Amino acid sequence: MLDLNQWQARFATWIEQELGQADVSHDPEHIRRVVRNAQLIQAEAGGDLAVIIPAAWLHDCVVVSKASPLRSQASRMAAEHATQWLASQGYPEQYLPAINHAIAAHSFSANIQPETLEAQIVQDADRLDSLGAIGLARCLMLSVELGRRLYDPQQPIPRTRPADDQINSIDHFYTKLLKLPQTMQTATGRALAEQRTGILNQFLDQLAQEVGES
């Protein structure tokens, strides 16, 4: 019988080794939050934990910089690396294809449609960590690491100018984060995403006031 608690301890140890060069927003705590999100969604939506749990733990096991031209390939690379490692560790072979797909499909930039409930849950769980208070903090932490300024001084909120998150941290809310709720695959994921997006909108409204923008 598959003991997922025992396996999770092994996943945690391995992923901390693999994330040695990860950016500040993809640290081991990000992984743990995604696992927690996945468990919350699975409790409502169902799905096979023997697929969901390893996919959530290992979804970022290959580190590719946000600035790298290979970024859109990162989830496919992680899927292959993870399933090879799982096979080498004796994880039941029948789950590996579904785990591979769930990892490959989790990424926003990869644009892979999740074809199973398990893949939908892992994708939603990862995207939830880009929203709310945690998502806000992660966005700003990563922007500092990448050397991006907070906002465009001429127009802090991109109302009439094109949003450019390669230059302005705040623009990332408009190029990606605020769009995430409409990409959620499960009812639980959508509900949580809408709630967390409210926090981002409150922050943006407050920021606009503080910089004198109506």
Short mmCIF file of C-alpha atoms in Angstrom, two decimals:
data_model
loop_
_atom_site.label_atom_id
_atom_site.label_comp_id
_atom_site.label_asym_id
_atom_site.label_seq_id
_atom_site.Cartn_x
_atom_site.Cartn_y
_atom_site.Cartn_z
CA MET A 1 0.00 0.00 0.00
CA LEU A 2 1.26 3.46 -0.94
CA ASP A 3 2.21 5.49 2.14
CA LEU A 4 2.00 9.10 0.97
CA ASN A 5 3.13 10.50 4.32
CA GLN A 6 6.40 8.60 4.02
CA TRP A 7 6.80 9.69 0.40
CA GLN A 8 6.14 13.33 1.25
CA ALA A 9 9.13 13.36 3.58
CA ARG A 10 11.26 12.10 0.70
CA PHE A 11 9.78 14.65 -1.70
CA ALA A 12 10.56 17.47 0.75
CA THR A 13 14.18 16.40 1.14
CA TRP A 14 14.78 16.01 -2.59
CA ILE A 15 13.07 19.23 -3.65
CA GLU A 16 15.11 21.30 -1.21
CA GLN A 17 18.24 19.94 -2.86
CA GLU A 18 16.94 20.65 -6.37
CA LEU A 19 15.87 24.23 -5.56
CA GLY A 20 19.36 25.38 -4.61
CA GLN A 21 19.49 28.05 -7.33
CA ALA A 22 15.80 28.97 -7.41
CA ASP A 23 14.62 32.59 -7.33
CA VAL A 24 13.17 34.03 -4.14
CA SER A 25 9.56 33.38 -5.17
CA HIS A 26 10.12 29.67 -5.85
CA ASP A 27 11.66 28.59 -2.57
CA PRO A 28 10.68 25.48 -0.56
CA GLU A 29 7.93 27.44 1.21
CA HIS A 30 6.29 28.07 -2.16
CA ILE A 31 6.28 24.32 -2.72
CA ARG A 32 4.72 23.64 0.68
CA ARG A 33 1.98 26.21 0.05
CA VAL A 34 1.18 24.67 -3.33
CA VAL A 35 0.90 21.24 -1.70
CA ARG A 36 -1.44 22.71 0.92
CA ASN A 37 -3.52 24.44 -1.77
CA ALA A 38 -3.76 21.20 -3.72
CA GLN A 39 -4.96 19.32 -0.66
CA LEU A 40 -7.59 22.00 0.03
CA ILE A 41 -8.91 21.79 -3.52
CA GLN A 42 -8.77 17.99 -3.63
CA ALA A 43 -10.88 17.80 -0.47
CA GLU A 44 -13.70 19.48 -2.40
CA ALA A 45 -13.06 18.39 -5.98
CA GLY A 46 -11.77 14.84 -5.52
CA GLY A 47 -8.93 13.43 -7.57
CA ASP A 48 -6.19 10.89 -6.90
CA LEU A 49 -3.77 12.03 -4.20
CA ALA A 50 -1.20 9.51 -5.45
CA VAL A 51 -0.89 11.80 -8.50
CA ILE A 52 -1.68 15.18 -6.95
CA ILE A 53 0.74 15.04 -4.01
CA PRO A 54 3.94 14.15 -5.91
CA ALA A 55 3.05 16.52 -8.75
CA ALA A 56 2.54 19.39 -6.31
CA TRP A 57 5.76 18.66 -4.43
CA LEU A 58 7.89 18.27 -7.56
CA HIS A 59 6.33 20.76 -9.99
CA ASP A 60 9.29 23.18 -9.80
CA CYS A 61 12.12 20.65 -9.52
CA VAL A 62 13.97 22.16 -12.50
CA VAL A 63 15.16 25.72 -11.93
CA VAL A 64 14.93 28.06 -14.93
CA SER A 65 15.31 31.81 -14.49
CA LYS A 66 12.28 34.00 -15.18
CA ALA A 67 14.51 35.94 -17.57
CA SER A 68 15.63 32.84 -19.50
CA PRO A 69 14.37 32.18 -23.06
CA LEU A 70 13.81 28.59 -21.89
CA ARG A 71 11.29 29.66 -19.24
CA SER A 72 8.29 28.35 -21.21
CA GLN A 73 9.95 24.92 -21.32
CA ALA A 74 10.60 24.72 -17.57
CA SER A 75 7.48 22.74 -16.66
CA ARG A 76 8.13 20.12 -19.35
CA MET A 77 11.70 19.81 -18.15
CA ALA A 78 10.49 19.48 -14.56
CA ALA A 79 7.96 16.83 -15.58
CA GLU A 80 10.64 14.68 -17.16
CA HIS A 81 13.11 15.17 -14.32
CA ALA A 82 10.50 14.41 -11.67
CA THR A 83 9.17 11.25 -13.28
CA GLN A 84 12.67 9.94 -13.89
CA TRP A 85 13.51 10.51 -10.23
CA LEU A 86 10.25 8.92 -9.05
CA ALA A 87 10.92 5.87 -11.22
CA SER A 88 14.44 5.59 -9.79
CA GLN A 89 12.98 5.70 -6.28
CA GLY A 90 10.43 2.98 -6.95
CA TYR A 91 7.29 5.10 -7.01
CA PRO A 92 4.44 3.03 -8.54
CA GLU A 93 4.83 3.15 -12.31
CA GLN A 94 1.11 3.39 -13.06
CA TYR A 95 0.97 6.95 -11.66
CA LEU A 96 3.96 8.36 -13.55
CA PRO A 97 2.25 9.44 -16.82
CA ALA A 98 -0.44 11.34 -14.92
CA ILE A 99 2.16 12.98 -12.67
CA ASN A 100 4.21 13.95 -15.72
CA HIS A 101 1.19 15.61 -17.32
CA ALA A 102 0.14 17.41 -14.14
CA ILE A 103 3.60 18.93 -13.74
CA ALA A 104 3.94 19.89 -17.39
CA ALA A 105 0.50 21.55 -17.43
CA HIS A 106 0.88 23.59 -14.24
CA SER A 107 2.83 26.46 -15.81
CA PHE A 108 1.21 29.70 -17.02
CA SER A 109 3.91 30.29 -19.63
CA ALA A 110 3.83 26.71 -20.97
CA ASN A 111 0.19 27.13 -22.04
CA ILE A 112 -0.61 23.40 -21.76
CA GLN A 113 -4.26 22.53 -21.22
CA PRO A 114 -4.71 20.27 -18.16
CA GLU A 115 -6.54 17.17 -19.37
CA THR A 116 -7.16 15.45 -16.02
CA LEU A 117 -8.73 16.53 -12.75
CA GLU A 118 -5.39 15.99 -11.02
CA ALA A 119 -3.63 18.31 -13.47
CA GLN A 120 -6.36 20.91 -13.04
CA ILE A 121 -5.93 20.80 -9.27
CA VAL A 122 -2.14 21.19 -9.41
CA GLN A 123 -2.43 24.07 -11.87
CA ASP A 124 -4.98 25.86 -9.68
CA ALA A 125 -2.91 25.23 -6.55
CA ASP A 126 0.18 26.80 -8.11
CA ARG A 127 -1.70 29.82 -9.47
CA LEU A 128 -3.33 30.50 -6.11
CA ASP A 129 0.14 31.14 -4.70
CA SER A 130 0.46 34.08 -7.11
CA LEU A 131 -2.57 35.78 -5.58
CA GLY A 132 -3.51 37.29 -2.23
CA ALA A 133 -1.02 38.53 0.34
CA ILE A 134 1.50 35.83 -0.57
CA GLY A 135 1.20 36.55 -4.29
CA LEU A 136 1.70 40.25 -3.70
CA ALA A 137 4.81 39.62 -1.61
CA ARG A 138 6.24 37.12 -4.09
CA CYS A 139 5.74 39.51 -7.01
CA LEU A 140 7.57 42.35 -5.30
CA MET A 141 10.35 40.12 -3.94
CA LEU A 142 11.07 38.71 -7.38
CA SER A 143 10.91 42.14 -9.00
CA VAL A 144 13.57 43.41 -6.59
CA GLU A 145 15.75 40.39 -7.38
CA LEU A 146 15.37 41.10 -11.11
CA GLY A 147 16.15 44.79 -10.69
CA ARG A 148 12.75 46.13 -11.77
CA ARG A 149 11.38 49.41 -10.48
CA LEU A 150 8.11 49.54 -8.57
CA TYR A 151 6.09 51.58 -11.08
CA ASP A 152 6.27 53.99 -14.01
CA PRO A 153 6.58 57.46 -12.47
CA GLN A 154 4.68 59.05 -15.36
CA GLN A 155 1.69 56.71 -15.00
CA PRO A 156 2.01 54.29 -12.06
CA ILE A 157 -1.14 52.33 -12.98
CA PRO A 158 -1.10 51.32 -16.68
CA ARG A 159 -4.45 52.84 -17.62
CA THR A 160 -3.64 54.22 -21.08
CA ARG A 161 -0.09 52.95 -21.61
CA PRO A 162 0.83 49.33 -22.41
CA ALA A 163 1.73 47.35 -19.30
CA ASP A 164 5.39 46.32 -19.31
CA ASP A 165 6.33 43.99 -16.46
CA GLN A 166 9.90 43.72 -17.70
CA ILE A 167 10.39 47.26 -16.37
CA ASN A 168 7.66 47.91 -13.80
CA SER A 169 6.76 45.57 -10.94
CA ILE A 170 3.17 46.83 -10.69
CA ASP A 171 2.56 46.08 -14.37
CA HIS A 172 2.85 42.35 -13.63
CA PHE A 173 -0.50 42.57 -11.88
CA TYR A 174 -2.02 43.58 -15.22
CA THR A 175 -0.07 41.28 -17.53
CA LYS A 176 -0.72 38.17 -15.43
CA LEU A 177 -1.92 38.19 -11.84
CA LEU A 178 -5.33 39.82 -12.27
CA LYS A 179 -6.06 37.44 -15.16
CA LEU A 180 -5.49 34.28 -13.14
CA PRO A 181 -9.00 33.85 -11.67
CA GLN A 182 -10.49 33.36 -15.12
CA THR A 183 -7.99 30.57 -15.83
CA MET A 184 -8.92 28.50 -12.77
CA GLN A 185 -10.06 24.99 -13.61
CA THR A 186 -11.97 23.97 -10.48
CA ALA A 187 -14.85 25.60 -8.62
CA THR A 188 -12.86 25.67 -5.39
CA GLY A 189 -9.86 27.17 -7.16
CA ARG A 190 -12.01 29.89 -8.73
CA ALA A 191 -13.61 30.81 -5.41
CA LEU A 192 -10.26 31.05 -3.65
CA ALA A 193 -8.75 32.99 -6.55
CA GLU A 194 -11.55 35.58 -6.56
CA GLN A 195 -11.13 36.09 -2.83
CA ARG A 196 -7.37 36.52 -3.09
CA THR A 197 -7.61 38.81 -6.11
CA GLY A 198 -9.64 41.21 -3.99
CA ILE A 199 -6.53 41.76 -1.87
CA LEU A 200 -4.51 42.68 -4.97
CA ASN A 201 -7.15 45.16 -6.09
CA GLN A 202 -7.23 46.76 -2.65
CA PHE A 203 -3.46 47.17 -2.77
CA LEU A 204 -3.58 48.75 -6.23
CA ASP A 205 -6.34 51.17 -5.19
CA GLN A 206 -4.32 52.19 -2.14
CA LEU A 207 -1.13 52.56 -4.17
CA ALA A 208 -2.93 54.80 -6.67
CA GLN A 209 -4.13 57.03 -3.84
CA GLU A 210 -0.72 57.26 -2.21
CA VAL A 211 1.07 58.29 -5.42
CA GLY A 212 -1.62 60.87 -6.17
CA GLU A 213 -3.28 59.08 -9.06
CA SER A 214 -7.07 59.27 -9.20
#
